[in-house]
Amino acid sequence: MSKKPVDQESQSDPDDLRTFEALSADRRKKRTVLEDHGINPYPSRYDRTATTGELHGRFEGLEADVFTGENARIAGRLISIRGHGKLVFLTLQDHAGTIQLLVQESKRSANAAIVLDLLDLGDWIGAEGEVITSRRGELSLDVVELTLLSKSLRPLPDKWHGLVETDTRYRQREVDLLANPESRRVFDIRFKAIAALRALMNQQNFIEVETPILQPQAGGALARPFFTHGNALDIELSLRIAPELYLKRLVVGGYERVFEIARNFRNEGIDTRHSPEFTSLEAYSAFGDFNDGMDLVEGMVLAAAEASIDSLEITVGQDRPINLAGPWPRRKLLDWIEELVGQRLHPSDPVENTRKVCDQFDVPYLPEWGSGKLIFELYDTILLSTITDPVFVCGFPVEVSPLARQSNDDPTMTDRFELCIDAKEFANGYSELNIPEEQQERFNTEAESAKRGDAEAHPVDAAYIRALEYGLPPTSGIGLGIDRLIMLLAGVDAIRDVILFPMMRPEAPH
RNA sequence: GCGCCUCUAGCUCAACGGCAGAGCAACGGACUCUUAAUCCGCAGGUUUCGGGUUCGAAUCCCGAGGGGCGCACCA
């Protein structure tokens, strides 16, 4: 053995390496030193007297270099340190925002000096002192006492760039939230919008209910479900794809106005606008029809916008301005299609004719689809993409609406609408089909397509038919896609940016 | 499912066939008004993983894994 390896060995002393392990070890070591000073790095509680938001609210507009004479105790995460020898500036972040701590050697306690010396970015701390403004005029706490509330053992992301990698942002949302203000902004919009929707529904006398997520048979929408197994009953269960059928059974039971903010699960593709797990708000209201549904949806979206962003002007992505100002136009689907393709189409048309139009516009189709489904495909591919500002598209073929009531003047069409904004569907609603025999027939038709291999056909639901036989009043039903609404309000393009913990492949073991 | 792109220090990014670098964070030091503080110093790497080509690979090729974006299905 030569001398060289010995030198290398001493240089690779773990204490000297600045690898992640060493960064973390530094912090553990500081924690130990704190304990040596008799300081508990994980105290059980802290009495704060104010939040950053309260302080900024109360003392906004003070001149520079003001001593208010008022003491405060605040708590939060340490996100920045700017040292000047005997004077140190800290930035503390709590749920409401940030505030500057000014720690002067001449003012701080002996304990505060020890804690200050052993702090790391990311630590949770409590600070007590006088509310002042700095010479530059920034509201600050002139710190007398510093308390460590919880030691952070991992280094924070770059304070300027934050956490950028989408993979890590989604997998470790807690880090994304603590490091990226933009991410917090998006979720604040989400929580405010949902709270506003709840408040609106309560105010309109809707009862909030909960219906099964584990169901013997998933219905209420056309989608592929997830399956699981229930051990106790030894049965196969589906995760719900929509709460619709159970909610209408509650209307049968006498709850005239019900709604549910429902997590739905669909075993389908993941992309920027689809998540296997997503949230919808469905509401059912006895004695109304689909026109009432449109009124309700418009009110919901406007209330959510007002509460969360206080604006009806939105820019989505880089450059897609949307104006939410109502009232929103209500346009008949068949009229609009006629404008786009240059001829009047109808579900009762011979299917060859409708196929010809689809060919003309490069809209692909399957041989078993009738004219109604083909018209819907034309809507989905060539009409939807032209929409920017909100519009209700009204009147959909029976063939693609197995749970909607037939129009009074046209048995091949239903009283159904979709709300479209920015080339996406946001809400769906209709006058509910409440004639048991007719519903049974619709189910039978769906069962036939299932037999032909359509994995998304609506299953026959005997319990639902039985419920209808007890009598469902005329009912207006709507479903609003919450995630897409939040995307719109926050102006983001990816559904995973509005879901706290989106579904990801499990992390690879190290 | 198919195609394209991507993975480099804890974080954000360079280097694109020729010694693996910077900023932030860290560590040591100076500093009582900074706020992306500043200044001096020091350190930090299995370039996602496994093969291959080459005198030489972060770089080129093949494969695996993670992620992203399109297309298809769906809301």
Coordinates of C-alpha atoms (C1' of nucleotides) in Angstrom, one line a residue:
Chain A
M1 CA 0.0 0.0 0.0
S2 CA 1.4 3.4 -1.0
K3 CA 0.7 6.6 0.8
K4 CA -1.7 7.9 -1.8
P5 CA -4.7 5.7 -1.0
V6 CA -4.4 6.7 2.6
D7 CA -4.7 10.3 1.6
Q8 CA -7.6 9.6 -0.6
E9 CA -9.2 7.8 2.3
S10 CA -8.9 10.7 4.6
Q11 CA -10.3 13.0 1.9
S12 CA -13.4 10.8 1.6
D13 CA -14.3 11.2 5.2
P14 CA -18.1 11.3 5.1
D15 CA -18.1 14.5 7.1
D16 CA -16.3 16.3 4.3
L17 CA -18.4 15.1 1.4
R18 CA -21.2 17.3 0.3
T19 CA -23.3 14.6 -1.2
F20 CA -26.9 14.3 -0.2
E21 CA -26.0 11.9 2.6
A22 CA -23.5 14.5 4.0
L23 CA -26.0 17.3 3.6
S24 CA -28.5 15.3 5.6
A25 CA -25.8 14.2 8.1
D26 CA -24.9 17.9 8.7
R27 CA -28.5 18.5 9.8
R28 CA -28.7 15.5 12.0
K29 CA -25.5 16.6 13.6
K30 CA -26.9 20.1 14.3
R31 CA -29.9 18.4 15.8
T32 CA -27.7 16.5 18.2
V33 CA -25.8 19.7 19.2
L34 CA -29.2 21.3 19.9
E35 CA -30.1 18.4 22.2
D36 CA -26.7 18.8 23.9
H37 CA -27.8 22.3 24.7
G38 CA -31.0 20.9 26.3
I39 CA -33.1 22.0 23.3
N40 CA -35.9 19.6 22.2
P41 CA -35.8 19.7 18.3
Y42 CA -39.4 18.3 18.3
P43 CA -41.4 20.2 20.9
S44 CA -45.0 19.2 21.2
R45 CA -46.6 22.6 20.7
Y46 CA -46.2 26.3 20.1
D47 CA -48.5 29.1 21.0
R48 CA -48.6 31.5 18.1
T49 CA -50.4 34.8 18.4
A50 CA -50.5 35.8 14.7
T51 CA -50.0 34.5 11.2
T52 CA -48.0 36.3 8.6
G53 CA -51.2 37.2 6.8
E54 CA -52.7 38.8 10.0
L55 CA -49.6 40.9 10.6
H56 CA -49.4 42.1 7.0
G57 CA -53.1 42.9 7.2
R58 CA -52.9 44.9 10.4
F59 CA -49.6 46.7 9.7
E60 CA -49.8 47.3 6.0
G61 CA -48.5 50.7 4.9
L62 CA -46.3 51.5 7.8
E63 CA -43.3 53.8 7.1
A64 CA -39.8 52.5 7.3
D65 CA -38.0 52.2 10.6
V66 CA -41.1 52.1 12.8
F67 CA -41.3 50.3 16.1
T68 CA -45.0 49.4 16.8
G69 CA -44.4 48.4 20.4
E70 CA -46.5 45.3 19.8
N71 CA -45.3 41.8 20.4
A72 CA -46.1 38.8 18.3
R73 CA -45.3 35.1 18.1
I74 CA -45.4 33.5 14.7
A75 CA -44.6 30.1 13.4
G76 CA -43.6 28.7 10.0
R77 CA -41.0 27.2 7.8
L78 CA -37.6 28.9 7.4
I79 CA -37.1 29.5 3.7
S80 CA -34.3 32.1 3.5
I81 CA -31.3 33.3 5.6
R82 CA -29.3 36.5 4.9
G83 CA -26.6 36.9 7.4
H84 CA -24.8 40.1 8.3
G85 CA -22.6 39.1 11.2
K86 CA -24.4 40.5 14.2
L87 CA -27.6 41.0 12.3
V88 CA -29.3 38.2 10.5
F89 CA -32.4 38.3 8.3
L90 CA -34.6 35.3 8.0
T91 CA -37.7 34.7 5.9
L92 CA -40.4 32.6 7.5
Q93 CA -43.3 31.1 5.5
D94 CA -46.6 30.0 6.9
H95 CA -49.9 29.1 5.1
A96 CA -50.7 32.7 4.6
G97 CA -47.5 34.0 3.2
T98 CA -44.1 35.1 4.4
I99 CA -42.6 37.6 6.8
Q100 CA -39.1 38.8 7.5
L101 CA -37.4 38.1 10.9
L102 CA -34.7 40.4 11.9
V103 CA -32.4 38.9 14.5
Q104 CA -30.0 41.4 16.2
E105 CA -27.3 40.3 18.5
S106 CA -28.2 43.1 20.8
K107 CA -31.9 42.0 21.1
R108 CA -31.9 38.2 20.8
S109 CA -31.9 35.9 23.8
A110 CA -29.0 33.5 24.6
N111 CA -31.2 30.6 23.6
A112 CA -32.1 32.3 20.3
A113 CA -28.4 32.7 19.5
I114 CA -27.8 28.9 19.9
V115 CA -30.9 28.1 17.8
L116 CA -30.0 30.6 15.1
D117 CA -26.5 29.1 14.8
L118 CA -27.9 25.6 14.2
L119 CA -30.8 26.5 11.8
D120 CA -31.1 25.1 8.3
L121 CA -33.3 26.2 5.5
G122 CA -36.5 24.2 5.8
D123 CA -36.6 24.0 9.6
W124 CA -39.9 24.9 11.2
I125 CA -39.4 27.6 13.8
G126 CA -41.4 29.9 16.1
A127 CA -40.3 33.5 16.6
E128 CA -41.3 36.0 19.1
G129 CA -40.5 39.7 19.1
E130 CA -41.7 43.2 18.4
V131 CA -43.4 44.0 15.1
I132 CA -41.3 46.7 13.3
T133 CA -40.5 47.9 9.9
S134 CA -36.9 47.6 8.7
R135 CA -34.9 50.6 7.4
R136 CA -36.0 49.6 3.9
G137 CA -39.6 49.6 5.1
E138 CA -40.3 45.8 5.2
L139 CA -42.6 44.6 7.9
S140 CA -40.5 42.4 10.2
L141 CA -40.3 40.8 13.6
D142 CA -37.5 42.1 15.8
V143 CA -36.7 38.8 17.2
V144 CA -36.1 38.2 20.9
E145 CA -36.8 34.4 21.1
L146 CA -36.4 31.7 18.5
T147 CA -37.8 28.2 18.9
L148 CA -37.1 25.2 16.8
L149 CA -40.4 23.5 16.1
S150 CA -39.1 20.7 13.8
K151 CA -35.8 20.0 12.2
S152 CA -35.7 19.5 8.5
L153 CA -33.2 16.8 7.5
R154 CA -33.3 17.3 3.8
P155 CA -32.1 20.2 1.7
L156 CA -34.7 22.4 0.1
P157 CA -34.9 22.9 -3.7
D158 CA -33.2 25.9 -5.2
K159 CA -34.9 29.0 -3.7
W160 CA -35.0 30.8 -7.0
H161 CA -35.9 28.1 -9.5
G162 CA -37.9 26.0 -7.1
L163 CA -38.7 22.4 -8.0
V164 CA -39.0 22.0 -11.8
E165 CA -39.0 18.3 -12.6
T166 CA -42.6 17.3 -13.1
D167 CA -41.9 13.8 -12.0
T168 CA -40.7 14.9 -8.6
R169 CA -43.4 17.6 -8.3
Y170 CA -46.1 15.0 -8.7
R171 CA -44.5 12.3 -6.6
Q172 CA -43.4 14.6 -3.8
R173 CA -46.2 17.2 -3.9
E174 CA -45.3 18.3 -0.4
V175 CA -41.9 19.6 -1.7
D176 CA -43.6 21.1 -4.7
L177 CA -46.0 23.0 -2.4
L178 CA -43.4 24.2 0.0
A179 CA -41.0 25.3 -2.7
N180 CA -43.3 26.6 -5.6
P181 CA -45.7 29.4 -4.9
E182 CA -47.3 28.9 -8.2
S183 CA -48.3 25.4 -7.2
R184 CA -49.9 26.7 -4.0
R185 CA -51.7 29.3 -6.1
V186 CA -53.3 26.6 -8.2
F187 CA -54.4 24.5 -5.3
D188 CA -55.7 27.5 -3.4
I189 CA -57.9 28.2 -6.4
R190 CA -59.1 24.6 -6.3
F191 CA -60.1 24.7 -2.6
K192 CA -61.8 28.1 -2.9
A193 CA -63.7 27.1 -5.9
I194 CA -64.9 23.8 -4.4
A195 CA -65.9 25.6 -1.2
A196 CA -67.9 28.1 -3.2
L197 CA -69.7 25.4 -5.1
R198 CA -70.7 23.7 -1.9
A199 CA -71.9 27.0 -0.5
L200 CA -73.9 27.7 -3.6
M201 CA -75.5 24.2 -3.6
N202 CA -76.4 24.6 0.1
Q203 CA -77.8 28.0 -0.5
Q204 CA -80.0 26.5 -3.3
N205 CA -81.3 23.8 -0.9
F206 CA -79.4 20.9 -2.3
I207 CA -78.5 18.2 0.2
E208 CA -75.0 16.9 0.0
V209 CA -75.0 13.1 0.0
E210 CA -72.5 10.2 -0.3
T211 CA -73.2 7.2 -2.5
P212 CA -71.1 4.0 -2.9
I213 CA -67.7 4.1 -4.6
L214 CA -67.5 0.3 -4.5
Q215 CA -70.4 -1.0 -6.5
P216 CA -71.4 -4.4 -7.7
Q217 CA -71.9 -2.8 -11.1
A218 CA -70.6 0.5 -12.3
G219 CA -73.1 2.6 -14.2
G220 CA -74.2 6.1 -14.9
A221 CA -71.6 6.7 -17.6
L222 CA -70.1 5.0 -20.6
A223 CA -66.6 4.0 -19.5
R224 CA -64.3 1.1 -18.5
P225 CA -64.3 0.6 -14.8
F226 CA -61.6 -0.6 -12.4
F227 CA -62.4 -3.9 -10.7
T228 CA -61.5 -5.2 -7.3
H229 CA -62.6 -8.0 -5.0
G230 CA -64.6 -7.8 -1.8
N231 CA -63.4 -10.6 0.5
A232 CA -66.3 -10.4 3.1
L233 CA -68.9 -11.1 0.5
D234 CA -66.6 -12.8 -2.0
I235 CA -67.9 -10.7 -4.9
E236 CA -66.4 -8.7 -7.7
L237 CA -66.8 -5.0 -7.2
S238 CA -66.3 -2.1 -9.6
L239 CA -65.1 1.4 -8.6
R240 CA -67.7 3.9 -9.6
I241 CA -67.5 5.7 -12.9
A242 CA -70.3 8.1 -12.0
P243 CA -72.7 8.6 -9.0
E244 CA -75.6 9.2 -11.3
L245 CA -77.8 6.2 -10.7
Y246 CA -77.6 6.2 -6.9
L247 CA -78.3 9.9 -6.8
K248 CA -81.5 9.5 -8.8
R249 CA -82.6 6.7 -6.5
L250 CA -82.3 9.2 -3.7
V251 CA -84.7 11.5 -5.7
V252 CA -87.1 8.5 -5.9
G253 CA -86.7 8.3 -2.2
G254 CA -87.9 11.8 -1.7
Y255 CA -84.7 13.9 -1.5
E256 CA -85.8 16.3 -4.2
R257 CA -82.5 18.2 -4.5
V258 CA -79.3 16.2 -4.0
F259 CA -75.7 16.6 -5.0
E260 CA -72.4 14.8 -4.5
I261 CA -68.8 15.9 -5.0
A262 CA -67.8 12.5 -6.3
R263 CA -64.4 11.0 -7.0
N264 CA -64.8 8.8 -10.1
F265 CA -62.5 6.2 -11.4
R266 CA -62.1 5.2 -15.1
N267 CA -59.7 2.6 -16.3
E268 CA -58.7 4.6 -19.4
G269 CA -55.9 6.6 -20.8
I270 CA -53.9 9.2 -18.9
D271 CA -53.1 12.5 -20.7
T272 CA -53.2 16.2 -20.1
R273 CA -56.9 16.3 -19.8
H274 CA -57.7 12.8 -18.4
S275 CA -56.9 11.3 -15.0
P276 CA -58.0 7.8 -14.0
E277 CA -59.2 9.3 -10.7
F278 CA -61.1 12.6 -11.1
T279 CA -63.8 14.6 -9.4
S280 CA -67.2 15.6 -10.7
L281 CA -70.1 17.4 -9.0
E282 CA -73.4 15.8 -9.9
A283 CA -76.7 17.4 -8.9
Y284 CA -80.3 16.3 -9.3
S285 CA -83.3 18.5 -8.9
A286 CA -86.9 17.3 -9.0
F287 CA -89.5 19.0 -11.1
G288 CA -87.0 20.7 -13.4
D289 CA -85.7 20.0 -16.9
F290 CA -82.5 20.5 -18.8
N291 CA -83.0 24.2 -19.1
D292 CA -82.9 24.5 -15.3
G293 CA -79.7 22.4 -15.5
M294 CA -78.1 25.0 -17.7
D295 CA -79.1 27.8 -15.4
L296 CA -77.6 25.9 -12.5
V297 CA -74.3 25.1 -14.2
E298 CA -73.8 28.6 -15.4
G299 CA -74.3 29.9 -11.8
M300 CA -71.9 27.3 -10.5
V301 CA -69.1 28.1 -12.8
L302 CA -69.5 31.9 -12.3
A303 CA -69.7 31.4 -8.5
A304 CA -66.5 29.3 -8.5
A305 CA -64.7 31.9 -10.7
E306 CA -65.7 34.8 -8.5
A307 CA -64.7 33.0 -5.3
S308 CA -61.4 31.7 -6.5
I309 CA -60.0 34.2 -8.9
D310 CA -62.5 37.1 -8.7
S311 CA -62.4 37.5 -12.5
L312 CA -64.3 36.3 -15.6
E313 CA -61.3 37.0 -17.9
I314 CA -58.9 34.0 -18.0
T315 CA -55.8 33.2 -20.0
V316 CA -55.3 29.5 -20.4
G317 CA -51.8 28.2 -21.2
Q318 CA -49.6 30.9 -22.9
D319 CA -52.1 32.7 -25.1
R320 CA -55.7 31.4 -25.0
P321 CA -58.0 34.1 -23.6
I322 CA -61.4 33.0 -22.3
N323 CA -64.2 35.3 -21.4
L324 CA -66.7 33.7 -18.9
A325 CA -69.2 36.6 -18.9
G326 CA -72.7 35.3 -19.3
P327 CA -75.3 34.7 -20.3
W328 CA -73.8 31.9 -22.3
P329 CA -75.3 31.0 -25.7
R330 CA -77.4 27.9 -26.0
R331 CA -77.1 26.4 -29.5
K332 CA -78.8 23.4 -31.0
L333 CA -76.3 20.7 -31.9
L334 CA -78.0 19.8 -35.2
D335 CA -78.1 23.5 -36.3
W336 CA -74.4 23.9 -35.6
I337 CA -73.4 20.7 -37.4
E338 CA -75.5 21.8 -40.3
E339 CA -73.5 25.0 -40.5
L340 CA -70.2 23.2 -40.3
V341 CA -70.9 20.4 -42.8
G342 CA -73.2 22.2 -45.1
Q343 CA -76.2 19.8 -44.8
R344 CA -78.8 18.9 -42.3
L345 CA -78.0 15.7 -40.5
H346 CA -80.4 13.8 -38.3
P347 CA -80.2 10.5 -36.2
S348 CA -83.0 9.1 -38.4
D349 CA -80.9 9.6 -41.6
P350 CA -79.8 6.4 -43.4
V351 CA -76.4 5.6 -41.9
E352 CA -74.7 5.5 -45.3
N353 CA -75.4 9.3 -45.8
T354 CA -74.0 10.2 -42.4
R355 CA -70.9 8.0 -42.9
K356 CA -70.3 9.9 -46.2
V357 CA -70.2 13.2 -44.2
C358 CA -67.8 11.6 -41.7
D359 CA -65.5 10.4 -44.5
Q360 CA -65.6 13.9 -46.0
F361 CA -64.3 15.4 -42.7
D362 CA -61.9 12.5 -41.9
V363 CA -63.9 11.4 -38.9
P364 CA -63.3 7.7 -38.2
Y365 CA -66.1 5.4 -37.2
L366 CA -67.0 1.8 -36.5
P367 CA -69.4 -0.2 -38.6
E368 CA -71.9 -0.7 -35.8
W369 CA -72.5 3.0 -35.1
G370 CA -75.7 4.5 -36.2
S371 CA -76.3 8.0 -37.5
G372 CA -76.8 9.4 -34.0
K373 CA -73.4 8.2 -32.8
L374 CA -71.8 9.5 -36.0
I375 CA -73.3 12.9 -35.5
F376 CA -71.9 12.9 -32.0
E377 CA -68.5 12.0 -33.4
L378 CA -68.7 14.9 -35.8
Y379 CA -69.4 17.1 -32.8
D380 CA -66.5 15.7 -30.8
T381 CA -63.9 16.0 -33.6
I382 CA -64.9 19.0 -35.7
L383 CA -67.2 21.2 -33.7
L384 CA -65.7 21.0 -30.2
S385 CA -62.3 22.2 -31.3
T386 CA -63.8 25.5 -32.6
I387 CA -65.1 26.5 -29.2
T388 CA -63.4 29.0 -27.0
D389 CA -65.8 31.0 -24.8
P390 CA -68.5 29.0 -22.9
V391 CA -71.4 27.7 -24.9
F392 CA -74.2 25.2 -24.2
V393 CA -74.6 22.7 -27.0
C394 CA -78.2 21.4 -26.8
G395 CA -80.0 18.3 -28.1
F396 CA -78.1 15.0 -28.4
P397 CA -79.1 11.8 -30.1
V398 CA -80.8 9.1 -28.0
E399 CA -78.2 6.7 -29.3
V400 CA -75.4 8.3 -27.2
S401 CA -77.6 9.3 -24.3
P402 CA -79.0 6.1 -22.6
L403 CA -80.2 7.8 -19.5
A404 CA -81.7 11.0 -20.9
R405 CA -85.3 11.7 -21.6
Q406 CA -86.5 11.9 -25.2
S407 CA -87.3 15.3 -26.7
N408 CA -91.1 15.9 -26.8
D409 CA -91.0 16.7 -30.5
D410 CA -88.4 14.2 -31.6
P411 CA -88.0 10.6 -30.2
T412 CA -84.5 10.2 -31.7
M413 CA -83.2 13.1 -29.8
T414 CA -82.8 13.9 -26.0
D415 CA -83.2 17.0 -24.0
R416 CA -79.5 17.1 -23.1
F417 CA -76.8 19.7 -23.1
E418 CA -73.1 19.9 -22.8
L419 CA -71.2 22.9 -21.6
C420 CA -68.1 23.5 -23.7
I421 CA -65.2 25.9 -23.1
D422 CA -61.8 26.1 -24.6
A423 CA -62.4 23.0 -26.8
K424 CA -63.3 20.8 -23.9
E425 CA -66.5 19.5 -22.3
F426 CA -67.0 20.8 -18.8
A427 CA -70.5 19.8 -18.0
N428 CA -73.2 17.5 -19.1
G429 CA -76.8 17.5 -18.2
Y430 CA -80.3 16.4 -19.2
S431 CA -83.9 15.9 -18.4
E432 CA -83.7 12.5 -16.8
L433 CA -85.4 9.6 -18.4
N434 CA -88.0 8.4 -15.9
I435 CA -90.1 5.9 -17.8
P436 CA -89.0 2.4 -16.6
E437 CA -89.9 0.5 -19.7
E438 CA -88.1 3.0 -21.9
Q439 CA -85.1 2.8 -19.7
Q440 CA -85.1 -1.0 -19.8
E441 CA -85.2 -0.8 -23.6
R442 CA -82.2 1.6 -23.6
F443 CA -80.3 -0.8 -21.4
N444 CA -81.2 -3.7 -23.7
T445 CA -79.7 -1.8 -26.6
E446 CA -76.6 -1.1 -24.6
A447 CA -76.3 -4.8 -23.6
E448 CA -76.4 -5.7 -27.3
S449 CA -73.4 -3.4 -28.0
A450 CA -71.6 -4.9 -25.0
K451 CA -72.2 -8.3 -26.6
R452 CA -70.6 -7.0 -29.8
G453 CA -67.5 -6.1 -27.7
D454 CA -68.1 -2.5 -26.6
A455 CA -66.3 -2.4 -23.2
E456 CA -67.9 1.0 -22.5
A457 CA -71.6 0.0 -23.1
H458 CA -73.9 0.8 -20.2
P459 CA -74.7 -2.3 -18.2
V460 CA -78.3 -3.3 -17.4
D461 CA -79.0 -2.2 -13.9
A462 CA -82.1 -4.0 -12.5
A463 CA -82.0 -2.2 -9.2
Y464 CA -82.2 1.1 -11.0
I465 CA -85.1 0.0 -13.1
R466 CA -86.9 -1.2 -10.0
A467 CA -86.3 2.2 -8.4
L468 CA -87.8 3.9 -11.5
E469 CA -90.9 1.7 -11.2
Y470 CA -91.6 3.4 -7.8
G471 CA -91.6 6.7 -9.7
L472 CA -88.9 9.3 -10.5
P473 CA -90.4 12.7 -10.8
P474 CA -89.5 14.9 -13.7
T475 CA -85.9 15.6 -12.8
S476 CA -83.0 17.8 -14.1
G477 CA -79.6 16.3 -13.7
I478 CA -76.1 17.8 -14.2
G479 CA -72.5 16.8 -13.9
L480 CA -69.7 19.2 -13.8
G481 CA -66.0 18.2 -14.2
I482 CA -64.3 19.8 -11.2
D483 CA -60.7 19.2 -12.3
R484 CA -61.3 20.7 -15.7
L485 CA -63.0 23.7 -14.1
I486 CA -60.0 24.2 -11.8
M487 CA -57.6 23.9 -14.9
L488 CA -59.7 26.6 -16.5
L489 CA -59.7 28.9 -13.5
A490 CA -56.0 28.4 -12.8
G491 CA -55.1 28.7 -16.5
V492 CA -53.1 25.5 -16.5
D493 CA -53.0 22.9 -19.3
A494 CA -52.4 19.7 -17.4
I495 CA -55.0 17.9 -15.2
R496 CA -52.2 16.6 -13.0
D497 CA -51.4 20.2 -12.0
V498 CA -54.7 20.4 -10.3
I499 CA -54.7 17.0 -8.6
L500 CA -52.7 16.9 -5.4
F501 CA -51.3 13.4 -5.8
P502 CA -51.9 12.2 -9.4
M503 CA -51.6 8.5 -10.2
M504 CA -48.0 7.7 -11.0
R505 CA -46.1 4.5 -11.6
P506 CA -44.6 3.4 -8.2
E507 CA -41.1 4.8 -7.6
A508 CA -38.4 2.4 -8.6
P509 CA -36.6 0.9 -5.7
H510 CA -33.0 2.2 -5.2
Chain B
rG1 C1' -51.2 0.4 -27.1
rC2 C1' -47.8 3.3 -31.2
rG3 C1' -44.4 7.4 -32.2
rC4 C1' -41.1 11.5 -30.7
rC5 C1' -38.2 13.8 -26.7
rU6 C1' -35.8 13.6 -22.0
rC7 C1' -32.7 11.7 -17.5
rU8 C1' -25.5 15.3 -15.5
rA9 C1' -23.9 17.5 -7.8
rG10 C1' -29.5 18.1 -2.8
rC11 C1' -32.0 21.9 -6.5
rU12 C1' -31.6 24.6 -11.4
rC13 C1' -28.7 24.1 -15.6
rA14 C1' -23.8 23.9 -18.9
rA15 C1' -20.3 20.7 -21.4
rC16 C1' -22.5 17.1 -27.2
rG17 C1' -16.2 12.1 -29.1
rG18 C1' -10.7 14.6 -25.9
rC19 C1' -9.1 16.5 -18.0
rA20 C1' -17.3 16.7 -15.9
rG21 C1' -18.4 22.7 -15.0
rA22 C1' -21.4 27.0 -13.0
rG23 C1' -25.3 29.3 -9.9
rC24 C1' -28.1 28.2 -5.5
rA25 C1' -27.9 25.1 -1.2
rA26 C1' -23.8 23.1 2.2
rC27 C1' -19.0 23.8 4.9
rG28 C1' -15.0 27.7 7.0
rG29 C1' -14.4 33.0 7.4
rA30 C1' -15.8 38.8 7.1
rC31 C1' -20.0 41.9 7.7
rU32 C1' -26.1 45.6 12.2
rC33 C1' -30.7 46.9 7.0
rU34 C1' -30.5 42.6 3.6
rU35 C1' -34.4 40.6 0.7
rA36 C1' -31.9 35.9 -5.7
rA37 C1' -27.6 40.1 0.1
rU38 C1' -22.3 40.8 -0.9
rC39 C1' -17.1 39.4 -0.5
rC40 C1' -13.0 35.7 0.5
rG41 C1' -12.0 30.5 0.9
rC42 C1' -13.2 25.2 0.6
rA43 C1' -15.7 21.1 -0.9
rG44 C1' -19.4 18.3 -3.4
rG45 C1' -20.2 13.3 -9.3
rU46 C1' -21.2 5.2 -10.3
rU47 C1' -23.3 11.7 -15.9
rU48 C1' -30.7 6.8 -14.3
rC49 C1' -29.1 1.4 -15.0
rG50 C1' -26.9 -2.7 -18.1
rG51 C1' -24.3 -3.9 -22.5
rG52 C1' -21.6 -2.3 -27.1
rU53 C1' -18.4 0.8 -30.6
rU54 C1' -13.8 3.6 -29.8
rC55 C1' -7.0 4.8 -28.2
rG56 C1' -10.7 7.6 -25.5
rA57 C1' -18.1 7.8 -24.2
rA58 C1' -22.1 12.2 -20.1
rU59 C1' -21.7 12.6 -25.6
rC60 C1' -22.4 7.6 -30.6
rC61 C1' -25.2 2.5 -30.9
rC62 C1' -28.5 -1.4 -28.5
rG63 C1' -31.4 -2.8 -24.4
rA64 C1' -33.9 -1.8 -19.5
rG65 C1' -36.2 1.8 -16.2
rG66 C1' -38.5 6.7 -14.8
rG67 C1' -40.7 11.1 -16.8
rG68 C1' -42.8 14.4 -20.6
rC69 C1' -45.3 15.4 -25.2
rG70 C1' -48.1 13.9 -29.5
rC71 C1' -51.7 10.1 -31.8
rA72 C1' -55.6 6.6 -30.6
rC73 C1' -59.9 5.8 -26.5
rC74 C1' -62.4 8.7 -22.9
rA75 C1' -64.6 13.6 -19.6

